[in-house]
């Protein structure tokens, strides 16, 4: 008894050690990937000299503001003050090596982007009044997470369980109709959103046409939550409609392939109940591909978010990007791309990590594969 | 029988595939018709708007939806003068001429606008015209008088003095009983009498009255009076070309790169793998948005970016897994034995082998890109000159079409997008079952 316990503990320790090694490796690899991705973004964004122009404009305003705000310079004649500003700008240009070739400076930009120092917005500001791009973006993040988290979880769980049910009764009318409906997922969520707004907000005004809470927002916490829920209903429904059938279809096919494995047939022959077969013989071995596809779906949906949010006027990252396009606010657009890249990288990391936990091969070989 | 015709034969057994192919054929037909009927430059010019559309109403809904719901809203009536010119009083060096424009009006609703276009020909002294409106019951309304320039547009419906006199908007007041509390269209023949004083012997005046309707054609018009059928027609070739080129460009290059990676192995394979991982992290839509904002929103540039970013897509991993066992296949060894070069092996032996597996993916990918183009347009990053479905949706969105009840403006481009998506998806799903042997018996 004691021997097996120590053995288990040793096994656990070994697993943990290998998991840590694996995680560390993946983290490093992803960091490098984000680094390259962000660098590419900077190169793309800078091809028109945009980033440099932005920097220069920013330096000029900061220098001018600093000189004007300083009471020591108030009595100076305007020419001298301008000279002073120019001097400051020249100093700053020198410090930031703006007169140096782009290739050197690009690494500097890269560093700033990586530590999420995204600069100041040209036109926009956060609701709290900050003009830091980072603040503007972070303020919008929770709304996006709320909407897309809810919709994705809903689609995922409904699809997996519906698919399990269908795979048990494949060929039935229900099954056939789901296959028939699968092509409806060719259209993205925002597309269904337009129709839902038309039907459920204009023709039968059951739901609000857009936004996140009623105006003015309710004081009471519960009323506030209820209002958010009401506003969420249509966008979540739109995403649900556009995703659900294709998800059920692909899960169903997946489960069908796996439920014809020999060990499942064996379990059936033994007379085990259906529930047990589903949980232990089908779901358990397929868990890692399921998680993989869930996170891949998340990756795909980060992009789709932009337009869905705009259609529903949901105050998230997508709407932010849309507004930034309207204002031609380059720092915000570049900042959003960087943030999106980080979000995708985090998603991929979570995927790898879960994979490591779920897939015994990774645990045993320590990610050598 | 070759595997292709065998596949096609099997495909005919799926009704959804047949329906999908019919939809695609219909779209192709529309696209070819659009390109031949309205040349590229003509389409751009038309969509820029302006003079061509001055005879069309603003935001008119399609005629057929109105008729289907039992309505009888007026279409646009364009009335020229009667042939008869009654010369009233010739005088020295000129004449007074009376011309009548008449038209039947028995619709249930009022026109949306009323404009009179006057085309005058004279050398130095412009003619002078007095306009009188005559309702079917014989009552007359004076529409005032004015000197006419070479090309004049008299906006009767925007005449505020007339509106004050009638107590209603002119296009309502002129078409209804003056004393009725609730204005109702008075059916019958309306007359507009123009009494023109020409100060020159050769002077001429060509009037045209346009009573703008509430409905127009098959697809209605937008806020700039443009006929939506132009955009909906021309959107078809644009959408198909974008979807097709993007899908071909990404899948074929991806496949070739995956095959090359598998064949050469070593650092080539490693580099391709790492590039793919980087590419998964690059967010496509935000990058497109960035490119569109910083450079140009030309649809061809967007297409280029989509293809370039799609080259190292996640598909590479899948193709790699499929190609790895093929690399060891005896027929490849045979090819090597007879001295085939590496590019030849990659392009002629490895790629064609998994092409059938790729076809369903490829077909289902097309609508994704069609919707991507629409998405960009809805974001306001549509091609600046070409009419596309997405741009129609964007205009509708920008003009709050749903709020104002212009449902047709949103529904028709959306329906076309949906049709395209469904057509390709239905075909793709059926193809998947035909070409993917693993799924065939499910």
Coordinates of C-alpha atoms in Angstrom, one line a residue, chain B residues 44-249:
Chain B
X44 CA -17.9 51.9 -62.3
X45 CA -19.3 55.0 -63.9
X46 CA -22.9 54.1 -63.1
X47 CA -22.1 53.4 -59.5
X48 CA -20.4 56.7 -59.1
X49 CA -23.9 58.1 -59.6
X50 CA -25.0 61.5 -60.7
X51 CA -26.9 62.6 -63.8
X52 CA -27.8 59.1 -65.1
X53 CA -30.0 58.5 -62.1
X54 CA -31.9 61.8 -61.9
X55 CA -35.1 60.2 -63.3
X56 CA -35.2 57.6 -60.5
X57 CA -36.8 58.0 -57.1
X58 CA -34.9 58.0 -53.8
X59 CA -35.2 54.8 -51.7
X60 CA -38.0 53.3 -53.8
X61 CA -38.7 49.7 -52.9
X62 CA -39.0 47.0 -55.6
X63 CA -42.3 47.1 -57.5
X64 CA -43.0 43.4 -57.1
X65 CA -42.9 43.3 -53.3
X66 CA -45.5 46.0 -53.3
X67 CA -47.8 44.3 -55.9
X68 CA -47.4 41.0 -54.0
X69 CA -48.6 42.5 -50.8
X70 CA -51.6 43.9 -52.6
X71 CA -50.3 47.5 -52.8
X72 CA -50.7 49.8 -55.7
X73 CA -47.9 52.3 -55.1
X74 CA -47.0 54.4 -58.1
X75 CA -43.9 53.7 -60.2
X76 CA -42.0 56.6 -61.6
X77 CA -43.9 58.3 -64.4
X78 CA -41.9 60.3 -66.9
X79 CA -44.1 62.5 -69.1
X80 CA -43.2 64.3 -72.2
X81 CA -45.3 67.1 -73.8
X82 CA -48.1 66.3 -76.2
X83 CA -47.3 66.6 -79.8
X84 CA -49.8 69.4 -80.2
X85 CA -48.4 72.9 -79.9
X86 CA -51.0 75.6 -79.6
X87 CA -49.6 78.8 -80.7
X88 CA -51.6 81.4 -78.8
X89 CA -50.4 84.7 -79.9
X90 CA -47.6 85.3 -82.3
X91 CA -46.0 88.7 -81.9
X92 CA -43.1 90.5 -83.5
X93 CA -39.9 88.5 -83.0
X94 CA -41.5 85.8 -81.0
X95 CA -44.6 83.9 -79.9
X96 CA -46.5 82.5 -77.0
X97 CA -46.9 78.8 -77.1
X98 CA -49.1 76.6 -74.9
X99 CA -48.0 73.0 -74.4
X100 CA -49.7 70.3 -72.3
X101 CA -48.3 67.4 -70.5
X102 CA -50.9 64.8 -69.5
X103 CA -50.8 61.5 -67.7
X104 CA -53.1 59.0 -66.0
X105 CA -52.6 58.5 -62.3
X106 CA -54.7 55.9 -60.5
X107 CA -52.5 54.5 -57.8
X108 CA -53.1 54.2 -54.1
X109 CA -50.3 56.3 -53.0
X110 CA -48.8 59.7 -53.8
X111 CA -45.6 60.2 -55.8
X112 CA -42.5 60.6 -53.7
X113 CA -41.3 63.7 -55.5
X114 CA -42.3 65.9 -58.5
X115 CA -39.7 67.5 -60.8
X116 CA -40.1 69.3 -64.0
X117 CA -37.0 69.3 -66.3
X118 CA -37.0 72.1 -68.9
X119 CA -34.7 72.0 -71.8
X120 CA -34.7 75.3 -73.6
X121 CA -33.0 76.3 -76.8
X122 CA -32.4 80.0 -77.4
X123 CA -29.7 82.4 -78.5
X124 CA -29.7 85.4 -76.3
X125 CA -33.1 85.9 -74.6
X126 CA -34.3 83.0 -72.4
X127 CA -38.0 82.0 -72.7
X128 CA -40.4 82.6 -69.9
X129 CA -42.8 80.0 -68.7
X130 CA -46.0 79.9 -66.6
X131 CA -47.1 76.6 -65.2
X132 CA -50.6 75.5 -64.3
X133 CA -51.5 72.2 -62.7
X134 CA -54.9 70.7 -63.5
X135 CA -56.5 68.0 -61.4
X136 CA -58.9 65.4 -62.9
X137 CA -61.9 67.2 -61.3
X138 CA -61.0 70.3 -63.2
X139 CA -59.6 72.4 -60.4
X140 CA -56.5 74.3 -61.2
X141 CA -53.4 75.2 -59.2
X142 CA -51.0 77.9 -60.4
X143 CA -47.4 76.6 -60.1
X144 CA -45.9 80.0 -60.7
X145 CA -43.8 81.3 -63.5
X146 CA -40.1 81.7 -64.2
X147 CA -37.4 82.4 -66.7
X148 CA -35.9 79.3 -68.1
X149 CA -32.2 78.7 -68.5
X150 CA -30.7 76.2 -71.0
X151 CA -31.3 73.3 -68.7
X152 CA -33.5 73.9 -65.8
X153 CA -34.8 71.7 -63.1
X154 CA -38.0 72.8 -61.3
X155 CA -38.4 71.0 -58.1
X156 CA -42.1 71.3 -57.7
X157 CA -42.2 69.1 -54.6
X158 CA -39.7 71.3 -52.8
X159 CA -41.5 74.6 -53.5
X160 CA -42.1 75.9 -50.0
X161 CA -44.4 78.7 -51.2
X162 CA -46.6 76.1 -52.9
X163 CA -46.5 73.9 -49.9
X164 CA -47.8 76.8 -47.8
X165 CA -50.5 77.5 -50.2
X166 CA -51.7 73.9 -50.4
X167 CA -51.3 73.2 -46.7
X168 CA -49.5 70.0 -47.6
X169 CA -46.4 68.7 -49.3
X170 CA -46.9 69.6 -53.0
X171 CA -46.7 66.0 -54.2
X172 CA -49.6 65.2 -51.9
X173 CA -51.6 68.4 -52.3
X174 CA -51.4 68.4 -56.1
X175 CA -52.7 64.8 -56.3
X176 CA -55.6 65.0 -53.8
X177 CA -58.7 66.9 -53.2
X178 CA -57.8 70.3 -51.7
X179 CA -60.5 70.4 -49.1
X180 CA -60.3 66.8 -47.8
X181 CA -59.2 66.4 -44.2
X182 CA -57.4 63.1 -44.9
X183 CA -55.5 63.4 -48.3
X184 CA -56.5 60.7 -50.7
X185 CA -55.3 60.2 -54.2
X186 CA -57.7 61.5 -56.8
X187 CA -57.5 59.1 -59.7
X188 CA -57.8 60.3 -63.3
X189 CA -56.0 62.3 -65.9
X190 CA -53.7 65.1 -64.7
X191 CA -52.6 67.9 -66.9
X192 CA -49.7 70.3 -66.6
X193 CA -50.1 73.3 -68.9
X194 CA -47.0 75.3 -69.8
X195 CA -47.5 78.7 -71.3
X196 CA -44.2 79.8 -72.8
X197 CA -43.3 83.2 -74.1
X198 CA -40.5 82.7 -76.7
X199 CA -38.6 85.9 -77.5
X200 CA -36.9 84.4 -80.5
X201 CA -38.4 82.9 -83.7
X202 CA -36.3 79.7 -83.4
X203 CA -36.7 79.3 -79.7
X204 CA -37.8 76.0 -78.4
X205 CA -38.7 74.4 -75.1
X206 CA -38.8 70.7 -74.3
X207 CA -40.5 69.9 -71.0
X208 CA -40.3 66.6 -69.1
X209 CA -42.3 66.0 -66.0
X210 CA -41.1 63.3 -63.6
X211 CA -43.5 62.1 -61.0
X212 CA -41.1 60.0 -58.9
X213 CA -42.7 56.8 -57.7
X214 CA -42.6 54.9 -54.5
X215 CA -41.5 51.7 -56.2
X216 CA -38.9 51.0 -58.9
X217 CA -38.0 47.9 -60.9
X218 CA -36.9 44.6 -59.5
X219 CA -34.6 45.7 -56.8
X220 CA -35.5 49.3 -55.9
X221 CA -33.2 52.2 -55.6
X222 CA -30.9 53.6 -52.9
X223 CA -30.4 57.0 -51.3
X224 CA -28.5 58.3 -54.3
X225 CA -31.3 57.3 -56.7
X226 CA -29.0 54.5 -58.0
X227 CA -30.8 51.4 -59.3
X228 CA -29.8 48.6 -57.0
X229 CA -29.9 46.1 -59.8
X230 CA -26.6 47.5 -61.1
X231 CA -24.9 46.7 -57.9
X232 CA -26.6 43.4 -57.4
X233 CA -25.8 42.3 -60.9
X234 CA -22.2 43.4 -60.8
X235 CA -21.8 42.1 -57.3
X236 CA -22.1 38.6 -58.7
X237 CA -18.9 38.5 -60.9
X238 CA -17.0 40.4 -58.2
X239 CA -18.1 38.0 -55.5
X240 CA -17.4 34.9 -57.6
X241 CA -14.1 36.2 -58.8
X242 CA -13.0 37.1 -55.3
X243 CA -14.1 33.9 -53.8
X244 CA -12.7 31.7 -56.5
X245 CA -9.3 33.4 -56.9
X246 CA -8.8 33.6 -53.1
X247 CA -9.8 29.9 -52.6
X248 CA -7.6 28.7 -55.6
X249 CA -4.8 31.0 -54.5

